[in-house]
Coordinates of C-alpha atoms (C1' of nucleotides) in Angstrom, one line a residue:
Chain A
M1 CA 2.4 4.9 -30.7
A2 CA 2.7 3.5 -27.2
S3 CA 5.9 5.4 -26.3
P4 CA 7.4 4.6 -23.0
R5 CA 5.8 7.7 -21.5
D6 CA 2.3 6.8 -22.7
C7 CA 2.8 3.3 -21.2
A8 CA 4.0 4.7 -17.8
R9 CA 1.0 7.0 -17.6
E10 CA -1.4 4.1 -18.3
L11 CA 0.3 2.0 -15.7
L12 CA 0.3 4.7 -13.1
D13 CA -3.3 5.2 -13.6
V14 CA -4.5 1.6 -13.6
I15 CA -2.1 -0.3 -11.4
P16 CA -3.2 1.3 -8.1
L17 CA -6.8 0.9 -9.2
V18 CA -6.5 -2.9 -9.4
M19 CA -4.2 -3.0 -6.3
W20 CA -6.8 -1.3 -4.2
S21 CA -9.8 -3.2 -5.3
V22 CA -7.9 -6.4 -4.2
R23 CA -6.9 -5.1 -0.9
P24 CA -10.2 -5.5 1.2
G25 CA -10.2 -9.1 0.1
V26 CA -6.8 -9.9 1.3
R27 CA -7.4 -8.2 4.6
A28 CA -10.8 -9.7 5.4
N29 CA -11.6 -12.7 3.3
V30 CA -10.3 -15.2 5.8
Q31 CA -9.7 -15.8 9.4
R32 CA -6.0 -15.5 8.7
H33 CA -6.1 -12.0 7.2
L34 CA -2.9 -10.3 5.9
S35 CA -2.0 -6.8 5.1
M36 CA -0.9 -6.2 1.4
P37 CA 2.7 -6.0 2.3
Q38 CA 2.6 -9.2 4.5
F39 CA 0.9 -10.9 1.6
G40 CA 3.5 -9.7 -0.8
A41 CA 6.4 -10.7 1.4
L42 CA 4.9 -14.2 1.8
M43 CA 4.4 -14.5 -1.9
Y44 CA 8.0 -13.6 -2.5
L45 CA 9.4 -16.0 0.0
R46 CA 7.2 -18.8 -1.5
R47 CA 9.3 -18.4 -4.5
H48 CA 12.6 -17.5 -2.9
E49 CA 13.0 -19.7 0.0
G50 CA 16.1 -18.8 1.9
A51 CA 16.1 -15.2 0.8
S52 CA 17.8 -12.5 3.0
L53 CA 16.1 -9.5 4.5
S54 CA 17.9 -7.3 1.9
D55 CA 16.4 -9.4 -0.9
V56 CA 12.9 -8.8 0.5
A57 CA 13.5 -5.1 1.0
G58 CA 14.9 -4.8 -2.5
H59 CA 11.9 -6.7 -4.1
M60 CA 9.4 -4.6 -2.3
G61 CA 11.0 -1.2 -2.4
L62 CA 11.4 -1.0 1.3
T63 CA 14.3 0.2 3.4
L64 CA 15.9 -2.4 5.5
P65 CA 14.4 -1.4 8.9
S66 CA 10.9 -1.4 7.3
A67 CA 11.6 -5.0 5.9
S68 CA 13.0 -6.0 9.3
K69 CA 9.9 -4.9 11.1
L70 CA 7.5 -6.3 8.5
I71 CA 9.2 -9.7 8.7
D72 CA 9.4 -9.6 12.4
G73 CA 5.6 -9.4 12.6
L74 CA 5.3 -12.5 10.4
V75 CA 7.9 -14.3 12.4
V76 CA 6.1 -13.5 15.7
R77 CA 2.8 -14.7 14.1
G78 CA 4.5 -17.9 13.3
L79 CA 4.2 -17.7 9.5
V80 CA 7.8 -17.1 8.7
T81 CA 11.0 -18.7 9.8
R82 CA 14.2 -16.7 10.4
E83 CA 17.6 -18.1 10.9
T84 CA 21.3 -16.9 11.0
R85 CA 23.3 -18.2 8.1
S86 CA 26.4 -20.1 9.2
D87 CA 28.4 -19.1 6.0
D88 CA 28.0 -15.4 6.7
R89 CA 26.7 -14.8 10.2
R90 CA 25.6 -11.3 9.5
R91 CA 23.0 -12.5 7.1
V92 CA 19.6 -14.1 7.7
A93 CA 17.8 -17.0 5.8
L94 CA 14.2 -16.5 5.6
G95 CA 11.6 -19.2 4.9
I96 CA 7.8 -20.0 5.2
A97 CA 6.5 -21.9 8.2
P98 CA 3.9 -24.5 7.8
D99 CA 1.3 -22.2 9.1
G100 CA 2.6 -19.5 6.8
R101 CA 2.0 -21.9 3.8
D102 CA -1.5 -22.6 4.9
T103 CA -2.2 -19.0 5.3
I104 CA -0.8 -17.9 2.0
R105 CA -2.8 -20.6 0.2
A106 CA -6.1 -19.7 1.9
V107 CA -5.7 -16.0 1.3
R108 CA -4.5 -16.5 -2.2
E109 CA -7.4 -18.8 -3.1
A110 CA -10.0 -16.4 -1.6
T111 CA -8.5 -13.5 -3.4
V112 CA -8.3 -15.2 -6.6
A113 CA -11.8 -16.2 -6.3
E114 CA -12.9 -12.7 -5.7
L115 CA -11.0 -11.2 -8.5
S116 CA -12.2 -13.9 -10.9
E117 CA -15.8 -12.8 -10.5
R118 CA -14.9 -9.3 -11.8
L119 CA -12.8 -10.8 -14.6
A120 CA -15.6 -13.2 -15.6
A121 CA -17.5 -10.3 -17.2
M122 CA -14.5 -9.6 -19.6
P123 CA -14.4 -11.2 -23.1
A124 CA -12.1 -14.2 -23.1
A125 CA -9.9 -12.6 -25.7
D126 CA -9.4 -9.5 -23.4
R127 CA -8.4 -11.7 -20.6
A128 CA -5.9 -13.4 -22.7
A129 CA -4.4 -10.0 -23.7
V130 CA -4.2 -9.2 -20.0
V131 CA -2.5 -12.3 -19.1
G132 CA 0.0 -11.7 -21.9
A133 CA 0.7 -8.1 -20.7
M134 CA 1.3 -9.3 -17.1
R135 CA 4.0 -11.7 -18.4
M136 CA 5.7 -8.9 -20.2
L137 CA 5.5 -6.7 -17.1
R138 CA 6.8 -9.4 -14.9
A139 CA 9.8 -9.8 -17.1
A140 CA 10.3 -6.1 -17.1
F141 CA 9.8 -5.5 -13.4
A142 CA 11.2 -8.7 -11.7
P143 CA 14.6 -9.3 -13.3
E144 CA 16.4 -12.6 -12.2
R145 CA 19.1 -10.4 -10.5
P146 CA 17.4 -9.2 -7.2
G147 CA 16.4 -5.5 -7.1
Q148 CA 18.6 -2.8 -5.8
L149 CA 18.4 -2.1 -2.0
V150 CA 17.4 1.3 -1.2
R151 CA 19.5 2.4 1.7
S152 CA 17.7 5.8 2.1
L153 CA 15.3 7.7 0.0
G154 CA 16.9 11.1 0.6
G155 CA 16.5 13.3 -2.4
S156 CA 14.4 15.9 -1.0
R157 CA 16.1 18.7 0.9
Chain B
M1 CA -7.5 -20.7 -22.2
A2 CA -7.1 -17.6 -20.0
S3 CA -9.8 -18.5 -17.7
P4 CA -10.9 -15.9 -15.1
R5 CA -8.8 -17.7 -12.5
D6 CA -5.7 -17.8 -14.6
C7 CA -6.0 -14.2 -15.2
A8 CA -6.7 -13.4 -11.6
R9 CA -3.5 -15.3 -10.6
E10 CA -1.5 -13.4 -13.0
L11 CA -2.8 -10.1 -11.7
L12 CA -2.2 -11.0 -8.1
D13 CA 1.3 -11.9 -8.9
V14 CA 2.4 -9.0 -11.0
I15 CA 0.3 -5.9 -9.9
P16 CA 2.0 -5.6 -6.5
L17 CA 5.3 -5.9 -8.3
V18 CA 4.7 -2.9 -10.4
M19 CA 2.9 -1.1 -7.5
W20 CA 5.9 -1.5 -5.3
S21 CA 8.4 -0.6 -7.8
V22 CA 6.9 2.7 -8.3
R23 CA 6.5 3.6 -4.6
P24 CA 9.9 4.8 -3.7
G25 CA 9.7 7.2 -6.7
V26 CA 6.3 8.7 -5.6
R27 CA 7.7 9.1 -2.0
A28 CA 11.0 10.6 -2.7
N29 CA 11.4 11.9 -6.1
V30 CA 10.4 15.5 -5.4
Q31 CA 10.4 17.8 -2.5
R32 CA 6.5 17.5 -2.2
H33 CA 6.5 13.8 -1.6
L34 CA 3.4 11.8 -1.3
S35 CA 2.5 8.4 0.1
M36 CA 0.8 6.1 -2.5
P37 CA -2.6 6.5 -0.9
Q38 CA -2.3 10.4 -0.9
F39 CA -1.2 10.1 -4.5
G40 CA -4.1 8.0 -5.5
A41 CA -6.6 10.2 -3.5
L42 CA -5.3 13.3 -5.5
M43 CA -5.4 11.4 -8.8
Y44 CA -9.0 10.4 -8.2
L45 CA -10.1 14.0 -7.2
R46 CA -8.3 15.4 -10.2
R47 CA -10.9 13.5 -12.2
H48 CA -13.7 13.7 -9.7
E49 CA -13.8 17.2 -8.5
G50 CA -16.5 17.6 -5.8
A51 CA -16.5 14.0 -4.8
S52 CA -17.6 13.1 -1.3
L53 CA -15.6 11.1 1.1
S54 CA -17.6 8.0 0.5
D55 CA -16.6 8.3 -3.2
V56 CA -13.0 8.4 -2.2
A57 CA -13.3 5.5 0.2
G58 CA -15.3 3.4 -2.3
H59 CA -12.8 4.1 -5.0
M60 CA -9.7 3.1 -2.9
G61 CA -11.3 0.3 -1.0
L62 CA -11.0 2.2 2.4
T63 CA -13.3 2.4 5.3
L64 CA -14.9 5.8 5.8
P65 CA -12.8 6.7 8.9
S66 CA -9.6 5.8 7.1
A67 CA -10.6 7.8 4.2
S68 CA -11.5 10.6 6.5
K69 CA -8.1 10.6 8.1
L70 CA -6.3 10.3 4.8
I71 CA -8.2 13.3 3.4
D72 CA -7.8 15.2 6.4
G73 CA -4.0 15.0 6.1
L74 CA -4.0 16.3 2.7
V75 CA -6.5 19.2 3.8
V76 CA -3.9 20.1 6.6
R77 CA -1.2 20.2 4.0
G78 CA -3.2 22.6 2.0
L79 CA -3.4 20.2 -1.1
V80 CA -7.2 19.4 -0.9
T81 CA -10.2 21.5 -0.2
R82 CA -13.1 20.2 1.7
E83 CA -16.5 22.0 2.1
T84 CA -20.0 21.0 3.4
R85 CA -22.6 20.8 0.7
S86 CA -25.4 23.1 0.9
D87 CA -27.8 20.7 -0.7
D88 CA -27.1 17.9 1.9
R89 CA -25.3 19.1 4.7
R90 CA -24.1 15.7 5.9
R91 CA -22.0 15.3 2.7
V92 CA -18.8 17.0 1.8
A93 CA -17.5 18.3 -1.4
L94 CA -13.7 17.6 -2.0
G95 CA -11.6 19.4 -4.5
I96 CA -7.9 20.0 -5.3
A97 CA -6.2 23.2 -4.0
P98 CA -3.8 25.0 -6.3
D99 CA -0.9 23.7 -4.4
G100 CA -2.4 20.2 -4.8
R101 CA -2.5 20.7 -8.4
D102 CA 1.1 21.6 -8.6
T103 CA 2.1 18.7 -6.4
I104 CA 0.3 16.1 -8.4
R105 CA 1.8 17.3 -11.5
A106 CA 5.3 17.3 -10.1
V107 CA 5.1 13.9 -8.6
R108 CA 3.3 12.5 -11.5
E109 CA 5.9 13.7 -14.0
A110 CA 8.8 12.5 -12.0
T111 CA 7.2 9.1 -11.5
V112 CA 6.3 8.7 -15.2
A113 CA 9.9 9.6 -16.1
E114 CA 11.2 6.9 -13.8
L115 CA 8.8 4.4 -15.0
S116 CA 9.5 5.2 -18.6
E117 CA 13.2 4.3 -18.1
R118 CA 12.2 0.7 -17.3
L119 CA 9.7 0.6 -20.1
A120 CA 12.1 1.8 -22.7
A121 CA 13.8 -1.5 -22.6
M122 CA 10.7 -3.3 -23.8
P123 CA 9.9 -3.8 -27.5
A124 CA 7.3 -1.2 -28.7
A125 CA 4.9 -3.9 -29.6
D126 CA 5.0 -5.2 -25.9
R127 CA 4.3 -1.7 -24.7
A128 CA 1.4 -1.4 -27.0
A129 CA 0.0 -4.6 -25.6
V130 CA 0.4 -3.3 -22.1
V131 CA -1.4 -0.1 -22.9
G132 CA -4.1 -2.1 -24.4
A133 CA -4.4 -4.5 -21.3
M134 CA -4.5 -1.3 -19.0
R135 CA -7.5 0.1 -20.8
M136 CA -9.4 -3.2 -20.5
L137 CA -8.6 -3.4 -16.8
R138 CA -9.6 0.3 -16.3
A139 CA -12.9 -0.6 -17.8
A140 CA -13.3 -3.6 -15.6
F141 CA -12.2 -2.1 -12.3
A142 CA -13.4 1.5 -12.6
P143 CA -17.0 1.4 -13.6
E144 CA -18.8 4.7 -14.1
R145 CA -21.1 3.9 -11.1
P146 CA -18.8 4.6 -8.2
G147 CA -17.6 1.7 -6.1
Q148 CA -19.4 0.1 -3.2
L149 CA -18.6 1.6 0.1
V150 CA -17.3 -0.8 2.6
R151 CA -18.7 -0.1 6.0
S152 CA -16.8 -2.9 7.7
L153 CA -14.6 -5.7 6.6
G154 CA -15.9 -8.1 9.1
G155 CA -16.0 -11.6 7.9
S156 CA -13.5 -13.2 10.2
R157 CA -14.9 -14.4 13.5
Chain C
dT1 C1' -34.3 5.3 11.4
dA2 C1' -30.9 5.7 7.8
dT3 C1' -26.9 8.1 5.9
dT4 C1' -22.5 10.8 6.1
dG5 C1' -18.9 11.9 8.4
dT6 C1' -15.7 12.5 12.7
dT7 C1' -13.4 11.1 17.0
dA8 C1' -11.1 7.7 20.0
dT9 C1' -8.1 3.9 20.1
dA10 C1' -5.0 0.4 18.7
dC11 C1' -2.0 -1.8 15.6
dT12 C1' 0.6 -1.9 11.2
dC13 C1' 3.7 0.3 7.7
dT14 C1' 7.4 3.2 6.7
dA15 C1' 11.0 6.3 7.2
dT16 C1' 15.6 8.2 9.4
dA17 C1' 19.1 7.9 12.8
dA18 C1' 21.9 5.4 15.6
dC19 C1' 23.6 1.0 16.9
dT20 C1' 25.6 -4.1 17.1
dA21 C1' 27.7 -7.9 15.0
dT22 C1' 30.3 -9.8 11.3
dA23 C1' 33.3 -9.7 7.4
Chain D
dT1 C1' 36.0 0.1 6.8
dA2 C1' 31.9 -1.9 4.7
dT3 C1' 27.8 -4.8 5.0
dA4 C1' 23.6 -7.1 7.1
dG5 C1' 20.5 -6.4 10.2
dT6 C1' 18.1 -4.5 14.7
dT7 C1' 16.5 -1.0 17.8
dA8 C1' 14.6 3.7 18.8
dT9 C1' 11.5 7.1 17.6
dA10 C1' 8.1 9.3 14.9
dG11 C1' 4.4 9.9 11.6
dA12 C1' 1.0 8.0 8.3
dG13 C1' -2.3 4.3 7.1
dT14 C1' -5.9 1.3 8.5
dA15 C1' -9.3 -0.9 11.1
dT16 C1' -13.5 -1.2 14.7
dA17 C1' -16.3 1.1 17.8
dA18 C1' -18.7 4.9 19.3
dC19 C1' -20.5 9.3 18.3
dA20 C1' -22.7 13.7 16.1
dA21 C1' -25.2 15.9 12.7
dT22 C1' -28.4 15.8 8.9
dA23 C1' -32.1 13.7 6.1

DNA sequence: TATTGTTATACTCTATAACTATA
DNA sequence: TATAGTTATAGAGTATAACAATA
């Protein structure tokens, strides 16, 4: 029991549910509101200082132009830094600006607080099980090697 | 251990990771590609035939205008039906059109298949734990009473 | 008056196609 | 030639504000 397909079906049902219940909080909880993709990009850069645009695109399942535009918005807002690398001048090194660090902290704390309220109603044992499952999923979905970059989705013709 | 805040932090880290790893498949795997919100709306209507626009908006954390536009796109594509209710002519009854049923099945199967490949590498016991956690989360995040409708996000001024 | 939904408008997200610069 | 990224363009997603219709 719990075949890969069973597990996939459960995930596909429940992950969007949680994702979308979080979003209004991320967007509105603070002065410095963020869209979910902006939030995700900042969270990624927080742990991967110096990442390239391709890294971000791979992590988030975006094409390169989409990632470029997303990051550009964050650079314009002064939340992310973007520099050309001296060792390979085609590539870019992304980082979090001080204001970006403040923003991610504020939004993260507000969102965690909101989420916590819903989770407080769960039995502690269930919460522990959820934490365990999240760690397994993290291992399965965020391998150390950065994700494959999607050049084009194609496929439908 | 596993306080509500710990659990919230884990969820906030991992849920987007899984969400975004799924998206390229939903968008591109089949002729009849769907955006994640379109996919989510169809999945919801599949289980809540006759739902109102407010129901959809509440479920997905959208404002009413956003839900209206999202559903409108699906109606135009012939995937969703929309009728005025006779008992309360302000409200609308949404349903899935035959073509919508085909589409959701095709996209769902393709996405489950793709997700399964990643999950196949996990130990079966881990998968069982994930399935269990998903069921707990579903209970916590999709109460029988439909979600609160957000009229406006406001909050930042 | 309050509720349900739509329309108007603006900005972000995302894609493909075509391009530039560097390797 | 191949790779990293940007620009151009287009369509979907999302919000607020203002409106219409119904209760």
